[in-house]
mmCIF file of C-alpha atoms in Angstrom:
data_model
loop_
_atom_site.group_PDB
_atom_site.id
_atom_site.type_symbol
_atom_site.label_atom_id
_atom_site.label_comp_id
_atom_site.label_asym_id
_atom_site.label_seq_id
_atom_site.Cartn_x
_atom_site.Cartn_y
_atom_site.Cartn_z
ATOM 1 C CA MET A 1 -4.985 -36.496 3.113
ATOM 2 C CA PHE A 2 -1.279 -35.759 2.679
ATOM 3 C CA TRP A 3 -0.136 -32.126 2.835
ATOM 4 C CA LEU A 4 1.521 -32.163 -0.628
ATOM 5 C CA ILE A 5 -0.872 -31.994 -3.571
ATOM 6 C CA GLU A 6 0.686 -32.426 -7.001
ATOM 7 C CA THR A 7 -1.588 -34.717 -9.036
ATOM 8 C CA LYS A 8 -5.106 -34.250 -10.379
ATOM 9 C CA GLU A 9 -6.311 -37.182 -8.274
ATOM 10 C CA GLN A 10 -5.033 -35.523 -5.093
ATOM 11 C CA LEU A 11 -6.527 -32.261 -6.266
ATOM 12 C CA ARG A 12 -9.919 -33.948 -6.763
ATOM 13 C CA GLU A 13 -9.805 -35.293 -3.222
ATOM 14 C CA PHE A 14 -8.949 -31.814 -1.917
ATOM 15 C CA VAL A 15 -11.797 -30.177 -3.881
ATOM 16 C CA ASN A 16 -14.307 -32.717 -2.565
ATOM 17 C CA GLN A 17 -13.683 -31.424 0.948
ATOM 18 C CA ASP A 18 -15.598 -28.294 -0.134
ATOM 19 C CA TYR A 19 -13.749 -25.842 2.091
ATOM 20 C CA LYS A 20 -15.549 -22.497 2.557
ATOM 21 C CA GLU A 21 -12.884 -20.340 4.228
ATOM 22 C CA VAL A 22 -9.188 -20.613 3.549
ATOM 23 C CA PHE A 23 -5.948 -18.774 4.208
ATOM 24 C CA VAL A 24 -3.617 -18.590 1.206
ATOM 25 C CA GLU A 25 0.110 -17.888 1.072
ATOM 26 C CA LEU A 26 1.807 -17.658 -2.317
ATOM 27 C CA ILE A 27 5.401 -18.751 -2.802
ATOM 28 C CA PRO A 28 6.850 -16.755 -5.708
ATOM 29 C CA PHE A 29 9.813 -17.729 -7.876
ATOM 30 C CA HIS A 30 11.987 -15.284 -5.927
ATOM 31 C CA ASN A 31 11.337 -13.522 -2.607
ATOM 32 C CA HIS A 32 12.923 -10.217 -3.626
ATOM 33 C CA ILE A 33 11.620 -9.719 -7.167
ATOM 34 C CA HIS A 34 8.661 -7.386 -7.628
ATOM 35 C CA PRO A 35 5.403 -9.310 -8.185
ATOM 36 C CA ALA A 36 4.878 -7.561 -11.547
ATOM 37 C CA LEU A 37 8.019 -9.356 -12.785
ATOM 38 C CA ASN A 38 7.616 -12.552 -10.759
ATOM 39 C CA ASP A 39 5.484 -15.686 -10.847
ATOM 40 C CA VAL A 40 4.240 -18.347 -8.446
ATOM 41 C CA CYS A 41 5.752 -21.787 -7.965
ATOM 42 C CA LEU A 42 3.719 -23.018 -4.966
ATOM 43 C CA VAL A 43 0.408 -22.158 -3.330
ATOM 44 C CA TYR A 44 -0.213 -22.915 0.334
ATOM 45 C CA ILE A 45 -3.907 -23.270 1.215
ATOM 46 C CA ARG A 46 -4.930 -23.635 4.850
ATOM 47 C CA PRO A 47 -8.635 -24.309 5.462
ATOM 48 C CA THR A 48 -9.407 -22.270 8.557
ATOM 49 C CA TYR A 49 -10.893 -25.202 10.477
ATOM 50 C CA ASP A 50 -8.473 -27.903 9.386
ATOM 51 C CA SER A 51 -5.535 -29.157 11.411
ATOM 52 C CA LYS A 52 -3.010 -28.490 8.660
ATOM 53 C CA GLY A 53 -2.446 -26.681 5.409
ATOM 54 C CA TYR A 54 -1.832 -28.069 1.938
ATOM 55 C CA MET A 55 0.828 -27.209 -0.607
ATOM 56 C CA LEU A 56 -0.363 -27.111 -4.209
ATOM 57 C CA CYS A 57 2.378 -27.212 -6.820
ATOM 58 C CA ILE A 58 2.436 -25.065 -9.933
ATOM 59 C CA ASP A 59 6.087 -25.073 -10.962
ATOM 60 C CA HIS A 60 8.731 -26.639 -8.732
ATOM 61 C CA SER A 61 11.719 -28.878 -9.447
ATOM 62 C CA GLU A 62 10.627 -31.540 -6.926
ATOM 63 C CA THR A 63 7.003 -31.940 -7.946
ATOM 64 C CA MET A 64 4.548 -32.459 -10.727
ATOM 65 C CA SER A 65 2.594 -29.403 -11.873
ATOM 66 C CA ILE A 66 -1.111 -28.895 -11.285
ATOM 67 C CA GLY A 67 -1.486 -25.642 -13.183
ATOM 68 C CA LYS A 68 -2.530 -22.199 -12.006
ATOM 69 C CA THR A 69 -5.982 -22.354 -13.639
ATOM 70 C CA TYR A 70 -7.014 -25.347 -11.525
ATOM 71 C CA ILE A 71 -5.965 -23.590 -8.347
ATOM 72 C CA GLU A 72 -7.806 -20.450 -9.383
ATOM 73 C CA LYS A 73 -11.004 -22.501 -9.862
ATOM 74 C CA ILE A 74 -10.610 -23.946 -6.365
ATOM 75 C CA LEU A 75 -10.273 -20.491 -4.855
ATOM 76 C CA GLN A 76 -13.242 -19.204 -6.844
ATOM 77 C CA HIS A 77 -15.431 -21.859 -5.230
ATOM 78 C CA THR A 78 -14.545 -20.877 -1.678
ATOM 79 C CA ASP A 79 -16.576 -18.234 0.126
ATOM 80 C CA THR A 80 -13.633 -16.321 1.614
ATOM 81 C CA VAL A 81 -9.901 -16.204 0.926
ATOM 82 C CA TYR A 82 -7.702 -14.597 3.607
ATOM 83 C CA VAL A 83 -4.240 -13.361 2.637
ATOM 84 C CA ARG A 84 -1.381 -11.394 4.226
ATOM 85 C CA ASP A 85 -0.948 -9.107 1.227
ATOM 86 C CA LYS A 86 -3.887 -8.742 -1.128
ATOM 87 C CA LYS A 87 -2.025 -6.237 -3.294
ATOM 88 C CA SER A 88 0.662 -8.794 -4.182
ATOM 89 C CA PHE A 89 -1.901 -11.605 -4.432
ATOM 90 C CA LEU A 90 -3.777 -9.736 -7.177
ATOM 91 C CA TYR A 91 -0.813 -9.967 -9.533
ATOM 92 C CA TYR A 92 -1.384 -13.710 -9.747
ATOM 93 C CA PHE A 93 -5.060 -14.352 -8.976
ATOM 94 C CA GLN A 94 -7.815 -11.851 -9.807
ATOM 95 C CA LEU A 95 -10.445 -12.755 -7.222
ATOM 96 C CA ASN A 96 -13.102 -10.573 -5.588
ATOM 97 C CA LYS A 97 -13.537 -12.500 -2.347
ATOM 98 C CA VAL A 98 -10.037 -11.876 -0.994
ATOM 99 C CA ILE A 99 -9.746 -10.335 2.471
ATOM 100 C CA ASP A 100 -6.461 -8.689 3.456
ATOM 101 C CA ILE A 101 -5.788 -9.259 7.156
ATOM 102 C CA SER A 102 -2.611 -7.187 7.354
ATOM 103 C CA ALA A 103 -4.545 -4.363 9.030
ATOM 104 C CA LEU A 104 -5.154 -6.690 11.974
ATOM 105 C CA LYS A 105 -1.716 -8.221 12.303
ATOM 106 C CA SER A 106 1.520 -8.324 10.368
ATOM 107 C CA VAL A 107 3.988 -11.187 10.549
ATOM 108 C CA ASP A 108 7.747 -11.153 10.358
ATOM 109 C CA ILE A 109 8.573 -14.212 8.273
ATOM 110 C CA GLN A 110 11.238 -16.373 9.857
ATOM 111 C CA LEU A 111 13.212 -18.266 7.220
ATOM 112 C CA GLU A 112 15.515 -21.137 8.100
ATOM 113 C CA PRO A 113 19.238 -20.893 7.285
ATOM 114 C CA VAL A 114 18.714 -23.107 4.241
ATOM 115 C CA PHE A 115 17.060 -20.171 2.459
ATOM 116 C CA ASP A 116 20.092 -17.954 3.011
ATOM 117 C CA VAL A 117 22.356 -20.691 1.699
ATOM 118 C CA PHE A 118 20.387 -21.118 -1.528
ATOM 119 C CA TYR A 119 20.075 -17.374 -2.128
ATOM 120 C CA ARG A 120 23.794 -16.858 -1.481
ATOM 121 C CA LEU A 121 24.894 -19.707 -3.762
ATOM 122 C CA HIS A 122 22.544 -18.723 -6.605
ATOM 123 C CA THR A 123 22.622 -14.932 -6.507
ATOM 124 C CA ASN A 124 21.367 -14.482 -10.072
ATOM 125 C CA LYS A 125 18.840 -17.295 -10.259
ATOM 126 C CA GLN A 126 15.508 -15.542 -10.665
ATOM 127 C CA ASP A 127 13.434 -18.634 -9.839
ATOM 128 C CA ILE A 128 15.469 -19.738 -6.810
ATOM 129 C CA ASN A 129 12.429 -20.848 -4.782
ATOM 130 C CA LYS A 130 11.813 -23.625 -7.343
ATOM 131 C CA ILE A 131 14.859 -25.520 -6.094
ATOM 132 C CA ILE A 132 14.478 -24.921 -2.352
ATOM 133 C CA PRO A 133 12.808 -28.038 -0.873
ATOM 134 C CA VAL A 134 9.023 -27.884 -0.856
ATOM 135 C CA SER A 135 9.027 -29.139 2.726
ATOM 136 C CA LYS A 136 10.930 -26.016 3.810
ATOM 137 C CA HIS A 137 8.424 -23.718 2.107
ATOM 138 C CA TYR A 138 5.639 -25.668 3.791
ATOM 139 C CA GLU A 139 7.185 -25.231 7.249
ATOM 140 C CA VAL A 140 7.407 -21.456 6.722
ATOM 141 C CA CYS A 141 3.758 -21.281 5.652
ATOM 142 C CA GLU A 142 2.570 -23.354 8.604
ATOM 143 C CA ASN A 143 4.422 -21.008 10.963
ATOM 144 C CA ILE A 144 2.854 -17.979 9.281
ATOM 145 C CA TYR A 145 -0.641 -19.392 9.663
ATOM 146 C CA ASN A 146 -0.068 -20.332 13.307
ATOM 147 C CA LYS A 147 0.847 -16.715 14.049
ATOM 148 C CA LEU A 148 -2.256 -15.424 12.241
ATOM 149 C CA GLN A 149 -4.784 -18.090 13.201
ATOM 150 C CA GLN A 150 -6.397 -16.159 16.036
ATOM 151 C CA VAL A 151 -7.151 -13.038 13.972
ATOM 152 C CA ILE A 152 -8.348 -15.174 11.045
ATOM 153 C CA LEU A 153 -10.863 -17.063 13.182
ATOM 154 C CA GLU A 154 -12.144 -14.046 15.128
ATOM 155 C CA PRO A 155 -14.880 -11.684 13.817
ATOM 156 C CA LYS A 156 -13.354 -8.960 11.652
ATOM 157 C CA PRO A 157 -13.846 -5.225 12.281
ATOM 158 C CA ASP A 158 -15.259 -3.203 9.386
ATOM 159 C CA TYR A 159 -11.968 -1.493 8.644
ATOM 160 C CA VAL A 160 -10.589 -4.803 7.314
ATOM 161 C CA LYS A 161 -12.973 -4.468 4.367
ATOM 162 C CA PHE A 162 -11.918 -0.864 3.853
ATOM 163 C CA TYR A 163 -8.228 -1.737 3.619
ATOM 164 C CA SER A 164 -8.973 -4.711 1.396
ATOM 165 C CA LYS A 165 -10.353 -2.129 -1.039
ATOM 166 C CA GLY A 166 -7.285 -0.041 -0.333
ATOM 167 C CA ALA A 167 -5.129 -2.868 -1.652
ATOM 168 C CA LEU A 168 -6.921 -2.463 -4.990
ATOM 169 C CA ALA A 169 -6.154 1.254 -4.984
ATOM 170 C CA PHE A 170 -2.399 0.754 -4.653
ATOM 171 C CA PHE A 171 -2.269 -2.335 -6.855
ATOM 172 C CA GLY A 172 -3.774 -0.132 -9.567
ATOM 173 C CA ILE A 173 -0.714 2.139 -9.378
ATOM 174 C CA GLU A 174 2.019 -0.442 -8.893
ATOM 175 C CA LYS A 175 1.161 -2.610 -11.878
ATOM 176 C CA ASN A 176 1.672 0.328 -14.270
ATOM 177 C CA GLY A 177 5.310 0.948 -13.364
ATOM 178 C CA ILE A 178 7.105 4.153 -14.354
ATOM 179 C CA LYS A 179 9.107 4.622 -17.523
ATOM 180 C CA ILE A 180 12.747 5.575 -16.916
ATOM 181 C CA ASN A 181 15.627 7.046 -18.852
ATOM 182 C CA LYS A 182 18.185 4.383 -17.941
ATOM 183 C CA ASP A 183 21.249 6.517 -18.597
ATOM 184 C CA LYS A 184 20.027 9.179 -16.189
ATOM 185 C CA PHE A 185 18.566 6.672 -13.745
ATOM 186 C CA TYR A 186 21.855 4.892 -13.092
ATOM 187 C CA LYS A 187 23.572 8.238 -12.687
ATOM 188 C CA TYR A 188 21.481 8.908 -9.564
ATOM 189 C CA TYR A 189 20.331 5.512 -8.264
ATOM 190 C CA GLU A 190 21.948 2.215 -7.297
ATOM 191 C CA PRO A 191 19.308 -0.517 -7.003
ATOM 192 C CA ASN A 192 20.381 -3.733 -5.273
ATOM 193 C CA ASN A 193 19.673 -5.758 -8.404
ATOM 194 C CA GLU A 194 18.191 -4.505 -11.664
ATOM 195 C CA TYR A 195 16.002 -7.556 -12.220
ATOM 196 C CA TYR A 196 14.309 -7.091 -8.820
ATOM 197 C CA SER A 197 12.178 -4.188 -10.076
ATOM 198 C CA ILE A 198 13.279 -3.092 -13.578
ATOM 199 C CA CYS A 199 12.222 -4.596 -16.886
ATOM 200 C CA ASP A 200 13.142 -2.978 -20.201
ATOM 201 C CA ASP A 201 12.600 0.736 -19.526
ATOM 202 C CA ARG A 202 10.142 0.503 -16.620
ATOM 203 C CA ILE A 203 10.659 0.418 -12.876
ATOM 204 C CA TYR A 204 8.053 -0.840 -10.413
ATOM 205 C CA THR A 205 7.208 0.676 -7.042
ATOM 206 C CA GLN A 206 5.838 -1.159 -4.022
ATOM 207 C CA TYR A 207 3.517 0.355 -1.417
ATOM 208 C CA ASN A 208 3.515 -0.983 2.120
ATOM 209 C CA LEU A 209 0.413 -0.223 4.195
ATOM 210 C CA ASN A 210 1.643 -2.098 7.263
ATOM 211 C CA THR A 211 2.575 1.063 9.144
ATOM 212 C CA THR A 212 1.360 2.448 12.468
ATOM 213 C CA THR A 213 -1.124 4.854 10.869
ATOM 214 C CA ARG A 214 -1.716 2.832 7.663
ATOM 215 C CA ARG A 215 -0.019 5.647 5.741
ATOM 216 C CA PRO A 216 1.914 3.684 3.105
ATOM 217 C CA SER A 217 5.629 3.743 2.663
ATOM 218 C CA ASN A 218 6.938 3.191 -0.864
ATOM 219 C CA ALA A 219 10.505 1.934 -0.913
ATOM 220 C CA PHE A 220 11.698 -0.991 -3.007
ATOM 221 C CA ASN A 221 15.032 -2.250 -4.287
ATOM 222 C CA SER A 222 16.906 0.457 -2.292
ATOM 223 C CA ILE A 223 14.897 3.328 -3.818
ATOM 224 C CA ASN A 224 12.551 5.391 -1.629
ATOM 225 C CA PHE A 225 9.863 6.564 -4.053
ATOM 226 C CA ALA A 226 8.073 8.436 -1.253
ATOM 227 C CA ALA A 227 11.062 10.758 -0.793
ATOM 228 C CA LEU A 228 12.589 11.351 -4.216
ATOM 229 C CA LYS A 229 14.890 14.368 -4.079
ATOM 230 C CA LYS A 230 13.772 17.558 -5.799
ATOM 231 C CA ASP A 231 17.010 19.513 -5.785
ATOM 232 C CA ASN A 232 19.514 17.364 -7.713
ATOM 233 C CA HIS A 233 17.620 16.642 -10.969
ATOM 234 C CA SER A 234 17.384 12.922 -10.140
ATOM 235 C CA ARG A 235 13.659 13.103 -10.900
ATOM 236 C CA SER A 236 14.516 13.659 -14.562
ATOM 237 C CA SER A 237 15.163 9.895 -14.618
ATOM 238 C CA PHE A 238 11.400 9.304 -14.631
ATOM 239 C CA ILE A 239 9.807 10.096 -17.985
ATOM 240 C CA ALA A 240 6.493 9.924 -19.791
ATOM 241 C CA SER A 241 5.404 6.930 -21.848
ATOM 242 C CA ASN A 242 2.650 9.023 -23.388
ATOM 243 C CA ASN A 243 2.752 12.771 -24.033
ATOM 244 C CA GLU A 244 3.410 14.190 -20.580
ATOM 245 C CA LEU A 245 3.722 13.513 -16.901
ATOM 246 C CA ILE A 246 1.103 15.461 -14.962
ATOM 247 C CA GLU A 247 1.338 15.857 -11.203
ATOM 248 C CA ILE A 248 -1.812 16.765 -9.305
ATOM 249 C CA ASP A 249 -0.668 18.252 -6.012
ATOM 250 C CA ILE A 250 -3.097 18.890 -3.137
ATOM 251 C CA SER A 251 -2.539 22.295 -1.533
ATOM 252 C CA ALA A 252 -2.428 22.578 2.277
ATOM 253 C CA TYR A 253 -3.689 19.010 2.595
ATOM 254 C CA HIS A 254 -3.361 18.529 6.356
ATOM 255 C CA PRO A 255 -4.847 21.923 7.289
ATOM 256 C CA THR A 256 -7.734 21.170 4.906
ATOM 257 C CA LEU A 257 -8.380 17.780 6.486
ATOM 258 C CA ALA A 258 -8.010 19.223 9.981
ATOM 259 C CA GLY A 259 -10.589 21.887 9.143
ATOM 260 C CA GLN A 260 -12.981 19.144 7.988
ATOM 261 C CA LEU A 261 -12.357 17.159 11.177
ATOM 262 C CA VAL A 262 -13.021 20.055 13.559
ATOM 263 C CA GLY A 263 -15.742 21.818 11.568
ATOM 264 C CA TYR A 264 -13.800 24.906 10.564
ATOM 265 C CA GLU A 265 -14.349 26.575 7.183
ATOM 266 C CA PHE A 266 -11.534 28.587 5.666
ATOM 267 C CA SER A 267 -12.654 31.808 3.984
ATOM 268 C CA ASN A 268 -9.778 31.783 1.481
ATOM 269 C CA SER A 269 -9.324 29.014 -1.096
ATOM 270 C CA ASP A 270 -5.583 29.462 -0.582
ATOM 271 C CA ILE A 271 -5.325 28.313 3.020
ATOM 272 C CA HIS A 272 -1.707 29.364 3.455
ATOM 273 C CA SER A 273 -2.641 32.901 2.407
ATOM 274 C CA GLU A 274 -5.323 32.931 5.097
ATOM 275 C CA PHE A 275 -2.816 31.766 7.694
ATOM 276 C CA ALA A 276 -0.341 34.420 6.512
ATOM 277 C CA ALA A 277 -2.976 37.090 7.215
ATOM 278 C CA LEU A 278 -3.820 35.563 10.600
ATOM 279 C CA TYR A 279 -0.169 35.322 11.629
ATOM 280 C CA ASN A 280 0.658 38.672 10.008
ATOM 281 C CA VAL A 281 3.679 37.142 8.237
ATOM 282 C CA ASP A 282 4.665 36.382 4.629
ATOM 283 C CA TYR A 283 3.401 33.324 2.742
ATOM 284 C CA LYS A 284 6.524 31.172 3.136
ATOM 285 C CA THR A 285 6.796 31.864 6.853
ATOM 286 C CA ALA A 286 3.097 31.052 7.280
ATOM 287 C CA LYS A 287 3.594 27.608 5.706
ATOM 288 C CA GLU A 288 6.516 26.919 8.024
ATOM 289 C CA LEU A 289 4.615 28.049 11.121
ATOM 290 C CA THR A 290 1.587 25.926 10.296
ATOM 291 C CA PHE A 291 3.740 22.872 9.607
ATOM 292 C CA LYS A 292 5.555 23.255 12.942
ATOM 293 C CA GLN A 293 2.295 23.561 14.876
ATOM 294 C CA PHE A 294 0.785 20.496 13.238
ATOM 295 C CA ASN A 295 3.796 18.484 14.314
ATOM 296 C CA GLY A 296 4.677 20.007 17.672
ATOM 297 C CA GLY A 297 1.518 21.613 18.999
ATOM 298 C CA VAL A 298 -0.046 25.070 18.863
ATOM 299 C CA PHE A 299 2.213 28.017 19.723
ATOM 300 C CA LYS A 300 1.036 30.148 22.631
ATOM 301 C CA GLU A 301 0.737 33.299 20.509
ATOM 302 C CA TYR A 302 -1.742 31.593 18.147
ATOM 303 C CA GLN A 303 -3.893 29.710 20.643
ATOM 304 C CA HIS A 304 -6.574 32.426 20.408
ATOM 305 C CA LEU A 305 -7.212 31.757 16.691
ATOM 306 C CA GLU A 306 -10.530 29.985 16.115
ATOM 307 C CA PHE A 307 -8.984 27.275 13.939
ATOM 308 C CA PHE A 308 -6.440 26.293 16.573
ATOM 309 C CA GLN A 309 -9.010 26.555 19.358
ATOM 310 C CA LYS A 310 -11.122 23.978 17.520
ATOM 311 C CA VAL A 311 -8.090 21.787 16.790
ATOM 312 C CA THR A 312 -7.064 21.897 20.463
ATOM 313 C CA GLU A 313 -10.561 21.004 21.620
ATOM 314 C CA TYR A 314 -10.757 18.121 19.123
ATOM 315 C CA THR A 315 -7.297 16.888 20.163
ATOM 316 C CA ASN A 316 -8.150 16.957 23.867
ATOM 317 C CA ASN A 317 -11.495 15.188 23.371
ATOM 318 C CA ASN A 318 -9.814 12.438 21.355
ATOM 319 C CA TRP A 319 -7.178 12.032 24.045
ATOM 320 C CA GLU A 320 -9.801 11.684 26.754
ATOM 321 C CA MET A 321 -11.611 8.973 24.795
ATOM 322 C CA PHE A 322 -8.331 7.219 24.026
ATOM 323 C CA GLN A 323 -7.411 7.202 27.705
ATOM 324 C CA SER A 324 -10.817 6.196 29.054
ATOM 325 C CA GLN A 325 -11.826 3.474 26.583
ATOM 326 C CA GLY A 326 -8.359 2.336 25.587
ATOM 327 C CA TYR A 327 -8.749 3.012 21.872
ATOM 328 C CA LEU A 328 -9.829 5.556 19.298
ATOM 329 C CA ASP A 329 -11.505 4.819 15.965
ATOM 330 C CA ALA A 330 -10.316 6.908 13.033
ATOM 331 C CA PRO A 331 -12.878 8.646 10.799
ATOM 332 C CA VAL A 332 -13.703 7.215 7.327
ATOM 333 C CA SER A 333 -11.604 4.041 7.582
ATOM 334 C CA GLY A 334 -12.731 3.103 11.091
ATOM 335 C CA TYR A 335 -9.176 1.962 11.846
ATOM 336 C CA ARG A 336 -8.709 1.448 15.569
ATOM 337 C CA PHE A 337 -5.744 2.950 17.396
ATOM 338 C CA GLU A 338 -5.357 0.738 20.470
ATOM 339 C CA LYS A 339 -3.645 2.119 23.553
ATOM 340 C CA ASP A 340 -1.892 -1.111 24.516
ATOM 341 C CA LYS A 341 -0.310 -1.412 21.065
ATOM 342 C CA LEU A 342 1.129 2.110 20.851
ATOM 343 C CA GLU A 343 4.112 3.516 22.694
ATOM 344 C CA ASN A 344 4.912 6.994 24.025
ATOM 345 C CA MET A 345 1.578 8.464 23.030
ATOM 346 C CA ASN A 346 0.467 12.021 23.803
ATOM 347 C CA PRO A 347 -2.459 14.180 22.605
ATOM 348 C CA GLN A 348 -0.552 15.800 19.712
ATOM 349 C CA LYS A 349 0.868 12.499 18.490
ATOM 350 C CA LEU A 350 -2.584 10.907 18.527
ATOM 351 C CA PHE A 351 -3.970 13.851 16.543
ATOM 352 C CA ASN A 352 -1.240 13.392 13.922
ATOM 353 C CA TYR A 353 -1.968 9.661 13.717
ATOM 354 C CA VAL A 354 -5.647 10.391 13.082
ATOM 355 C CA LEU A 355 -4.741 13.014 10.479
ATOM 356 C CA GLN A 356 -2.361 10.696 8.620
ATOM 357 C CA ASN A 357 -4.933 7.940 8.655
ATOM 358 C CA LEU A 358 -7.592 10.295 7.284
ATOM 359 C CA GLU A 359 -5.177 11.427 4.568
ATOM 360 C CA THR A 360 -4.644 7.823 3.444
ATOM 361 C CA SER A 361 -8.331 6.951 3.712
ATOM 362 C CA THR A 362 -9.262 9.954 1.590
ATOM 363 C CA ASN A 363 -6.577 9.097 -0.946
ATOM 364 C CA ILE A 364 -7.792 5.509 -1.210
ATOM 365 C CA GLN A 365 -11.244 6.802 -2.133
ATOM 366 C CA ILE A 366 -9.716 9.210 -4.664
ATOM 367 C CA LEU A 367 -7.514 6.516 -6.201
ATOM 368 C CA LEU A 368 -10.394 4.084 -6.652
ATOM 369 C CA LYS A 369 -12.347 6.768 -8.502
ATOM 370 C CA ILE A 370 -9.330 7.629 -10.680
ATOM 371 C CA HIS A 371 -8.818 3.959 -11.588
ATOM 372 C CA LYS A 372 -12.460 3.726 -12.624
ATOM 373 C CA ILE A 373 -12.093 6.718 -14.958
ATOM 374 C CA LEU A 374 -8.826 5.434 -16.463
ATOM 375 C CA ALA A 375 -9.927 1.817 -16.975
ATOM 376 C CA GLY A 376 -9.029 0.886 -20.543
ATOM 377 C CA LYS A 377 -7.379 4.267 -21.206
ATOM 378 C CA ASN A 378 -3.814 5.079 -22.239
ATOM 379 C CA THR A 379 -3.398 7.536 -19.367
ATOM 380 C CA LYS A 380 -2.176 5.774 -16.213
ATOM 381 C CA ILE A 381 -1.496 6.819 -12.651
ATOM 382 C CA VAL A 382 2.097 5.817 -11.970
ATOM 383 C CA LEU A 383 3.018 7.277 -8.570
ATOM 384 C CA TYR A 384 1.378 8.476 -5.378
ATOM 385 C CA THR A 385 3.160 10.376 -2.618
ATOM 386 C CA TYR A 386 0.752 11.420 0.138
ATOM 387 C CA ASP A 387 -0.446 14.748 -1.290
ATOM 388 C CA SER A 388 0.375 14.266 -4.973
ATOM 389 C CA PHE A 389 -0.736 11.973 -7.783
ATOM 390 C CA LEU A 390 1.417 11.465 -10.874
ATOM 391 C CA LEU A 391 -0.253 10.681 -14.208
ATOM 392 C CA ASP A 392 1.409 9.444 -17.384
ATOM 393 C CA TRP A 393 -0.994 11.356 -19.614
ATOM 394 C CA ASP A 394 -2.211 10.828 -23.158
ATOM 395 C CA GLU A 395 -3.139 14.220 -24.613
ATOM 396 C CA ASP A 396 -6.115 12.683 -26.441
ATOM 397 C CA GLU A 397 -7.734 11.985 -23.056
ATOM 398 C CA GLU A 398 -8.376 15.576 -21.956
ATOM 399 C CA GLN A 399 -11.909 14.711 -20.884
ATOM 400 C CA GLU A 400 -10.612 12.059 -18.466
ATOM 401 C CA LEU A 401 -8.184 14.575 -16.988
ATOM 402 C CA GLU A 402 -11.046 16.991 -16.305
ATOM 403 C CA GLN A 403 -13.032 14.195 -14.681
ATOM 404 C CA ILE A 404 -10.082 13.437 -12.418
ATOM 405 C CA LYS A 405 -9.829 17.095 -11.423
ATOM 406 C CA ASP A 406 -13.522 16.967 -10.495
ATOM 407 C CA ILE A 407 -12.809 14.160 -8.025
ATOM 408 C CA PHE A 408 -10.657 16.514 -5.960
ATOM 409 C CA LYS A 409 -13.408 19.147 -6.074
ATOM 410 C CA GLU A 410 -15.809 16.501 -4.776
ATOM 411 C CA PHE A 411 -13.581 16.069 -1.722
ATOM 412 C CA LYS A 412 -13.243 19.875 -1.379
ATOM 413 C CA LEU A 413 -9.518 19.793 -2.012
ATOM 414 C CA ALA A 414 -7.598 22.595 -3.726
ATOM 415 C CA ILE A 415 -5.061 21.372 -6.275
ATOM 416 C CA LYS A 416 -2.259 22.713 -8.414
ATOM 417 C CA ILE A 417 -0.871 21.116 -11.575
ATOM 418 C CA ASN A 418 2.732 20.499 -12.637
ATOM 419 C CA ARG A 419 3.530 18.994 -16.020
ATOM 420 C CA GLY A 420 6.456 18.074 -18.256
ATOM 421 C CA ARG A 421 8.116 15.299 -20.252
ATOM 422 C CA ASN A 422 9.925 14.135 -17.118
ATOM 423 C CA TYR A 423 9.345 14.305 -13.365
ATOM 424 C CA ASP A 424 11.875 17.127 -12.796
ATOM 425 C CA PHE A 425 9.251 19.845 -13.200
#
């Protein structure tokens, strides 16, 4: 069977092979446009035990069109679909059996010079991939699969399933976008191209979980949404579609998680106040001292405190396991930190990796519960930044807001609320 499938007869022959496990790579209209504003022109399907992959054509200048619904039916009849980025995949195909393998291995896509030529000559063509030769797209996809084949064929650790669910959590935020005041937005920000991520009065974020600790970054179209400035009023660019923006901010998140890890219970619901009393300093100084010790290690003058004694013991035990067995499995997610894949490690750095991973794992669980509450509602979650969750809130959905607050209580997390018509609270 030829690798290019563009007619219903070829499609019938492909379906009759009855493939059970496949790897899928989607070729969008444009490589740099956000998937919420994009579409698919080609679908590469590689049966895991076949000698080659197949390119199925939806909308390309060189080929006939099969239609997305036919391809979706094919994928529905397979047992497992492996992808590099489930979050992006979900914009185009809503399937339950998709496994995201990015937690096992990420791939730097190597494009031939022909891609640069087309993108340079047609800078404003939003469906540029429709005129780049199908054979070139196919070569890229074959190279991607060859780099991933080993991890696709091997048994998968449990954390792959966890992060496949995690893709749902962040997809649920991204697809909502954030409403912007364009006049203010362009006063503070200079995106590479407006059409990459902005449509009408909404801008779309993009979370990337392919980081060392699986803590997602969130930068797209030259805007770092994970580090929006607070001191220059640029946040006033982001406004409510409904009645208000409500930010749920977790207080003393890392100390809270560390206490849960090491089995230490704080006596004060305001953890920074408890530290201030222990250090015998003011509140602001206490926050700074705690932050420094979480990043650089416990100061000698505070090593006698029970909390830090437990943290030190936990850190040292983890380091011993990491050294002796060559890896350490993170709590909740089960993500494995492997010694031969990490550079310049030390006990404190490993502790911080575990803590960041636990933060993300906890947030994934929280996000999935929030999405369940808000399904079909006007209120949407529109941004997540590590210890805060931003809601575009409909005032008629007060009950849902209380249910969301209860989720944080369930995880024994203290929260504070900021609210306003824009994000410059």
